[in-house]
JSON list of C-alpha atoms in Angstrom, two decimals:
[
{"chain": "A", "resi": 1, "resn": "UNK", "atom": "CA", "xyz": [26.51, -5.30, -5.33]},
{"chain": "A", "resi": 2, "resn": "UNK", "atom": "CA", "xyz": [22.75, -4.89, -4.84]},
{"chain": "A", "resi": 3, "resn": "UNK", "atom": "CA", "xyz": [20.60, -4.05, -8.22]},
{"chain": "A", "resi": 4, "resn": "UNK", "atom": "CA", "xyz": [17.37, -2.82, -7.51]},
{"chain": "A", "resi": 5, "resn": "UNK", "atom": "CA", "xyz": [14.14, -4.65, -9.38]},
{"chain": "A", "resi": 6, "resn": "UNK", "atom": "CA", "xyz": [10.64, -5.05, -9.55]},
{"chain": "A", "resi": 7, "resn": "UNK", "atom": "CA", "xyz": [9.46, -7.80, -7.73]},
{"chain": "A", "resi": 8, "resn": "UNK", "atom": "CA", "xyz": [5.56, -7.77, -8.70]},
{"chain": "A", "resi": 9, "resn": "UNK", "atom": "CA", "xyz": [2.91, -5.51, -10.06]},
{"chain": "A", "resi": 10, "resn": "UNK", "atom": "CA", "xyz": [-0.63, -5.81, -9.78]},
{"chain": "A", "resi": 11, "resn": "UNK", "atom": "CA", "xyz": [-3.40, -3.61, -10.78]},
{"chain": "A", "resi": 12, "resn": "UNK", "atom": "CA", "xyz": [-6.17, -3.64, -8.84]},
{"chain": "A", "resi": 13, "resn": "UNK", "atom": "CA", "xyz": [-9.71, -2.39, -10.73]},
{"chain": "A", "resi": 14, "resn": "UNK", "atom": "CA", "xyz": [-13.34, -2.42, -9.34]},
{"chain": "A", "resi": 15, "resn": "UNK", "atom": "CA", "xyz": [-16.54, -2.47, -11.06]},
{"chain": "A", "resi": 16, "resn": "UNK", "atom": "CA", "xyz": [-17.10, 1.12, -11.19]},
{"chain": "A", "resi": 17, "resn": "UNK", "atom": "CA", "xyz": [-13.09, 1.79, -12.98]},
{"chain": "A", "resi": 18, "resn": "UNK", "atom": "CA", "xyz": [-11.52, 3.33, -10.45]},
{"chain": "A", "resi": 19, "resn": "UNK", "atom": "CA", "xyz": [-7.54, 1.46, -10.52]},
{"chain": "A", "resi": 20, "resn": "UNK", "atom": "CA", "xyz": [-5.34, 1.08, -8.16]},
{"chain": "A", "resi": 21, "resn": "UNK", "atom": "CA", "xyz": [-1.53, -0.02, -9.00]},
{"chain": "A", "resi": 22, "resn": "UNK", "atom": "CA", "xyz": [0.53, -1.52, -6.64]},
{"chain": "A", "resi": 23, "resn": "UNK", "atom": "CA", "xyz": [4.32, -1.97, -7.43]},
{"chain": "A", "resi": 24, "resn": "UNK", "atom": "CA", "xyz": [7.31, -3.34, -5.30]},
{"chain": "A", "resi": 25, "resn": "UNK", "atom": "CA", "xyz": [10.80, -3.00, -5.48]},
{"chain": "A", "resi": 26, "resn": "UNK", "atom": "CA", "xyz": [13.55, -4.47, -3.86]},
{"chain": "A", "resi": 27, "resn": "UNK", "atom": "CA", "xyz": [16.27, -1.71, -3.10]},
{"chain": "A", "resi": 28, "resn": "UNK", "atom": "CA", "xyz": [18.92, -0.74, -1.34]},
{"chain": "A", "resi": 29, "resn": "UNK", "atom": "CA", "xyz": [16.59, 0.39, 1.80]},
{"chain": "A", "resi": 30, "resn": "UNK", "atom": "CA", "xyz": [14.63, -3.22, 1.50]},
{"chain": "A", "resi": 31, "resn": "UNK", "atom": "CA", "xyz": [11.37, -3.77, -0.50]},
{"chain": "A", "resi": 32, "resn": "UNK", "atom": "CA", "xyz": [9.15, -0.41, -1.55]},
{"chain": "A", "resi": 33, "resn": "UNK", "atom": "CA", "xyz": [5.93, -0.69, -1.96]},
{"chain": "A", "resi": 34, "resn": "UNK", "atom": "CA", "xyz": [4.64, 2.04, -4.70]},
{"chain": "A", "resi": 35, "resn": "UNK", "atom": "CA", "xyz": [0.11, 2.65, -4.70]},
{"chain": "A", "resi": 36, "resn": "UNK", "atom": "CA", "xyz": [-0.63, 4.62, -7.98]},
{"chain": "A", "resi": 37, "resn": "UNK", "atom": "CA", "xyz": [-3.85, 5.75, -8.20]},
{"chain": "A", "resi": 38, "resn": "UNK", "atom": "CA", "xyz": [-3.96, 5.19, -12.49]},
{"chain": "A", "resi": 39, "resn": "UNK", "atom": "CA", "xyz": [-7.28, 6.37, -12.89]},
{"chain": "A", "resi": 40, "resn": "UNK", "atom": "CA", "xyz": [-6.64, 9.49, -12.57]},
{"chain": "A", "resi": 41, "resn": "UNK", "atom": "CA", "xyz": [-4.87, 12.03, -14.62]},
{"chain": "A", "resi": 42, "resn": "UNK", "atom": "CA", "xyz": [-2.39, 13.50, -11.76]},
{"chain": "A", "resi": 43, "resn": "UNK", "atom": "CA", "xyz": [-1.67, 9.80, -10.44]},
{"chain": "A", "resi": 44, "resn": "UNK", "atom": "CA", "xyz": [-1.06, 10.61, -6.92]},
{"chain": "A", "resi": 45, "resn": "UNK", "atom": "CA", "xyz": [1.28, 8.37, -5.45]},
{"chain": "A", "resi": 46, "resn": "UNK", "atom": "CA", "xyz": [2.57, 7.02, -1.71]},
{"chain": "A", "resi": 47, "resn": "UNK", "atom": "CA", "xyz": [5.47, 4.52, -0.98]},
{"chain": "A", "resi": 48, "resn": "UNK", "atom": "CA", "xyz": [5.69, 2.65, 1.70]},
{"chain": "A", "resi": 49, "resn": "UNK", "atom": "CA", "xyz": [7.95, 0.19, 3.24]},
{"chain": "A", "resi": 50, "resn": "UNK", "atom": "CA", "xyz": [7.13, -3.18, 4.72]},
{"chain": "A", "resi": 51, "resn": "UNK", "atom": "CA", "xyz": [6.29, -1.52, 8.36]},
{"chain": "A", "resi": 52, "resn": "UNK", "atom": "CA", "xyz": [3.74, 0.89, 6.46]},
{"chain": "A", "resi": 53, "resn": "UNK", "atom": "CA", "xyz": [2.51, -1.96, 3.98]},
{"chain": "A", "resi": 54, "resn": "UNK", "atom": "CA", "xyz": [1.42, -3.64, 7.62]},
{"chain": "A", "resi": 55, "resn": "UNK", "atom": "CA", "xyz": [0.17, -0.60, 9.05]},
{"chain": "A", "resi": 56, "resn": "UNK", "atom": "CA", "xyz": [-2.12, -0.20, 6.32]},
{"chain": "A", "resi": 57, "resn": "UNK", "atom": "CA", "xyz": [-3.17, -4.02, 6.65]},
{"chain": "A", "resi": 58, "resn": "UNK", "atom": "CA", "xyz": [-4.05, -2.85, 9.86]},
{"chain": "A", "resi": 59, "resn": "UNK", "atom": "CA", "xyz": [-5.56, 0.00, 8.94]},
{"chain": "A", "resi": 60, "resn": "UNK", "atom": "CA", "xyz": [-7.65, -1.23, 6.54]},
{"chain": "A", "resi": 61, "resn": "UNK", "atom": "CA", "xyz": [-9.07, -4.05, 9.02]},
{"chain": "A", "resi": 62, "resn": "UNK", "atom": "CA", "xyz": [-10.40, -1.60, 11.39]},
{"chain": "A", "resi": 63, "resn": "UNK", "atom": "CA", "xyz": [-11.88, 0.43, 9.19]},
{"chain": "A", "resi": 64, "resn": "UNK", "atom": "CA", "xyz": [-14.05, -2.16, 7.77]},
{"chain": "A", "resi": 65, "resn": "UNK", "atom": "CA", "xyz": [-14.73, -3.19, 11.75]},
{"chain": "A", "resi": 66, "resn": "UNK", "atom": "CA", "xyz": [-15.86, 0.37, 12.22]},
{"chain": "A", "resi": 67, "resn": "UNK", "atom": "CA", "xyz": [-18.10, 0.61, 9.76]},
{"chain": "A", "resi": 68, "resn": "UNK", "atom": "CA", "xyz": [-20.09, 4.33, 9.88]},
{"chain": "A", "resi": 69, "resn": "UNK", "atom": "CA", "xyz": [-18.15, 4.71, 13.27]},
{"chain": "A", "resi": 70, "resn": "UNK", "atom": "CA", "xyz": [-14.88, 7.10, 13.51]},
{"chain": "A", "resi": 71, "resn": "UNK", "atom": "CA", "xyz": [-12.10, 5.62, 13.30]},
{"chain": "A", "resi": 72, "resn": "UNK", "atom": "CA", "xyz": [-8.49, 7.54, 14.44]},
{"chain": "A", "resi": 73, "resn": "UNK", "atom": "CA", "xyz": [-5.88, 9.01, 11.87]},
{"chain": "A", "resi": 74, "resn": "UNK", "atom": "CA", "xyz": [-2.37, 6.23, 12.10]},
{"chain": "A", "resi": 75, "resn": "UNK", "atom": "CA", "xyz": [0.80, 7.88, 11.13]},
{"chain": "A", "resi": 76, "resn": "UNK", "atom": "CA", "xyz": [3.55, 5.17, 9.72]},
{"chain": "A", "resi": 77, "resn": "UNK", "atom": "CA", "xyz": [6.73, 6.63, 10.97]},
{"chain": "A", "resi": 78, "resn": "UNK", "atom": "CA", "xyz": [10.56, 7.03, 9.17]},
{"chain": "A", "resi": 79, "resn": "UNK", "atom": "CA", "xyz": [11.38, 7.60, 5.69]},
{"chain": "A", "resi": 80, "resn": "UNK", "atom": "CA", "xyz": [8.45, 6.37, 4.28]},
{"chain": "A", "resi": 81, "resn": "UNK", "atom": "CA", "xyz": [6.50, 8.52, 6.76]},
{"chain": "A", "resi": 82, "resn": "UNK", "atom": "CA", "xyz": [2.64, 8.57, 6.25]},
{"chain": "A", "resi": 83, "resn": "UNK", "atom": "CA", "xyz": [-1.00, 9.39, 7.53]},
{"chain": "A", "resi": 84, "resn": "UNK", "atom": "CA", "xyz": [-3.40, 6.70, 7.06]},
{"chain": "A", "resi": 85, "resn": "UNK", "atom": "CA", "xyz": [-6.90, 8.20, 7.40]},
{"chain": "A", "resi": 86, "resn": "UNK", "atom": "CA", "xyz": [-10.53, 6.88, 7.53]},
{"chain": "A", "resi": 87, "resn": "UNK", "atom": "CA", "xyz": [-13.38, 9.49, 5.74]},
{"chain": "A", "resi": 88, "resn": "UNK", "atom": "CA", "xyz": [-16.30, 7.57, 6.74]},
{"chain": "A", "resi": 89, "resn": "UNK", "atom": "CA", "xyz": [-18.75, 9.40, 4.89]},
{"chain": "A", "resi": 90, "resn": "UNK", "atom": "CA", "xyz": [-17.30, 8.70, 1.75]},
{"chain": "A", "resi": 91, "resn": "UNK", "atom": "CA", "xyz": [-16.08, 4.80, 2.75]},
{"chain": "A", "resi": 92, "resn": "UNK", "atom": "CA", "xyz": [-12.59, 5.57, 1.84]},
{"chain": "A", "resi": 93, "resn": "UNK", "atom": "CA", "xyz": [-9.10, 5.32, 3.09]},
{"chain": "A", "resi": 94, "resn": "UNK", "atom": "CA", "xyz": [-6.75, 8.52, 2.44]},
{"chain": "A", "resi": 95, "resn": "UNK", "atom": "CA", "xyz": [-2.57, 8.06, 2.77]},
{"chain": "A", "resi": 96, "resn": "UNK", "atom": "CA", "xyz": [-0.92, 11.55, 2.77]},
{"chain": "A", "resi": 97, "resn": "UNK", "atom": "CA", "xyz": [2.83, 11.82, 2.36]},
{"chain": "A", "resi": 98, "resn": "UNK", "atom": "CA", "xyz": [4.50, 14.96, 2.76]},
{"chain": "A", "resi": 99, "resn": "UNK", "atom": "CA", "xyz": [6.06, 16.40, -0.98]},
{"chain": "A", "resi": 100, "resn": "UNK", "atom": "CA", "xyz": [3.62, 14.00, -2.98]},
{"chain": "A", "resi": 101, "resn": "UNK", "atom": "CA", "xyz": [1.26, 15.42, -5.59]},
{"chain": "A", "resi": 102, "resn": "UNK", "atom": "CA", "xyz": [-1.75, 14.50, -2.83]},
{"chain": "A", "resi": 103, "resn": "UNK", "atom": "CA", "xyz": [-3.57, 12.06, -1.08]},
{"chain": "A", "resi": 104, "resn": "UNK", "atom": "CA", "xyz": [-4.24, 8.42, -2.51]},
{"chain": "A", "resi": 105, "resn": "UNK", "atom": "CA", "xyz": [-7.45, 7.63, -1.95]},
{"chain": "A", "resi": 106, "resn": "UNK", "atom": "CA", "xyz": [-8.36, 3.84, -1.93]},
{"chain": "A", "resi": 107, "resn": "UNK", "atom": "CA", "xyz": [-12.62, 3.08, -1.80]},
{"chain": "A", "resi": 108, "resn": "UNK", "atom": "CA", "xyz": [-13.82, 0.75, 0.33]},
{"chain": "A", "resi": 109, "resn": "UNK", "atom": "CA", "xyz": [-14.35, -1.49, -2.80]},
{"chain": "A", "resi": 110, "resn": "UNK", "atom": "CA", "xyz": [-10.77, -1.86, -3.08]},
{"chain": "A", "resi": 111, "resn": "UNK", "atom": "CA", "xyz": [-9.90, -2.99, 0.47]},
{"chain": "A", "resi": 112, "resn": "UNK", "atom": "CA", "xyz": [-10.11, -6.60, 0.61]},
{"chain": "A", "resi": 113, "resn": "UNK", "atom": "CA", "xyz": [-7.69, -6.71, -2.49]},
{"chain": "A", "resi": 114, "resn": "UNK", "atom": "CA", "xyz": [-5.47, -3.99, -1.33]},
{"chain": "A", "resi": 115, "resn": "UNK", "atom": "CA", "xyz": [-5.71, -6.20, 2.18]},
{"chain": "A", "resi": 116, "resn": "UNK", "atom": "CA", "xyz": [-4.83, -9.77, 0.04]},
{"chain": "A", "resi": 117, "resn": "UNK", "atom": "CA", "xyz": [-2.13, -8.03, -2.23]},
{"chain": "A", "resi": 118, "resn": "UNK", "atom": "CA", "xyz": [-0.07, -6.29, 1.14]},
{"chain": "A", "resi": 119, "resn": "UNK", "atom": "CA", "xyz": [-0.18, -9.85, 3.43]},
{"chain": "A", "resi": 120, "resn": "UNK", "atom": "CA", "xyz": [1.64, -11.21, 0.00]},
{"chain": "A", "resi": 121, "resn": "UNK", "atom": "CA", "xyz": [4.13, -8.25, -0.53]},
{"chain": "A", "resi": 122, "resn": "UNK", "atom": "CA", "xyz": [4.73, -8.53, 3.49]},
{"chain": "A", "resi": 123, "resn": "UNK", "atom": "CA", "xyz": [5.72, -11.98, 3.36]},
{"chain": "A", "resi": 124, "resn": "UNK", "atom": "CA", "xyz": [8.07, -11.06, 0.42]},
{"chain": "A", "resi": 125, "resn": "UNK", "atom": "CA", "xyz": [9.45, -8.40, 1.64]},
{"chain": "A", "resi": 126, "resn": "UNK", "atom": "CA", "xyz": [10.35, -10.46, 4.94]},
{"chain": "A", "resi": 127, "resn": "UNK", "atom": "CA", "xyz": [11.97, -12.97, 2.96]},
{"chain": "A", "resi": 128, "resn": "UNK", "atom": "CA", "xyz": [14.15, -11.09, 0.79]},
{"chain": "A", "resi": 129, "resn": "UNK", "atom": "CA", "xyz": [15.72, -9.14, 3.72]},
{"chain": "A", "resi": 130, "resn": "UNK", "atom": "CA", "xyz": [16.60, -12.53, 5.44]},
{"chain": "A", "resi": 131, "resn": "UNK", "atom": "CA", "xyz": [20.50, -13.09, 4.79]},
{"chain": "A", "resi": 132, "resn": "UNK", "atom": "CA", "xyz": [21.07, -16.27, 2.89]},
{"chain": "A", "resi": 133, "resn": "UNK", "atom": "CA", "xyz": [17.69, -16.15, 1.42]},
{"chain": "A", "resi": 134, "resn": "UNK", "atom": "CA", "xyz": [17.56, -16.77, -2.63]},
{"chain": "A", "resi": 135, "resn": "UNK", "atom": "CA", "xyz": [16.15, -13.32, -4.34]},
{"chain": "A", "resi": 136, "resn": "UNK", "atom": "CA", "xyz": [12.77, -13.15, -6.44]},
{"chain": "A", "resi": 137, "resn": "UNK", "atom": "CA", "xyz": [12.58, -12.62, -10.15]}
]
């Protein structure tokens, strides 16, 4: 029998207030990432599994490579499905997921934590869907 808990929760804050809450889960589907925009009083929300978690590592790399350039929408397939999407002008990263209350929007002063905080969940969420491997508390 497989009981679902929370493996960590961080909340991620930067100098100007705005907070972004990152929780994981270990269910039945593997670990579930949950981004919570606190700060705000509708608290949009994405989840994402491990392959999206990456995605957005990704995602979040080449934005800060592009700097004021463009940078091309990435769509995180399956049943976390999501759009990961650069608005330069404002220096933030927007996830969409279809039937959530709207798009989480993470500032560019948030990426290199968000960026820290996903390698970590990654490398947990790798190890707890290993058979044999001991669970996290």
């Amino acid at each position: 029998m497989h009981l679902p808990y929370f493996v960590r929760i961080r909340e991620l804050v930067d100098a100007s207030g705005v907070r972004l809450r990152l929780g994981v889960e270990n269910g039945p589907a593997g670990l579930q990432i949950a981004l919570e925009r606190s700060d705000l009083a509708a608290v949009p929300l994405a989840t994402l599994d491990i392959y999206g978690a990456e995605l957005l590592c990704g995602f979040i790399m080449a934005a800060r490579l592009a700097g004021s350039d463009d940078l091309a929408e990435e769509q995180a397939w399956g049943a976390n499905a999501a759009t990961f999407a650069l608005l330069g002008s404002a220096r933030r990263i927007e996830i969409v997921q279809n039937g959530s209350a709207g798009p989480v929007s993470i500032p560019a002063t948030l990426w290199d934590r968000l960026f820290a905080e996903l390698c970590i969940v990654a490398a947990h969420g790798r190890a707890v869907a290993e058979p044999g491997r001991a669970t996290l508390h």
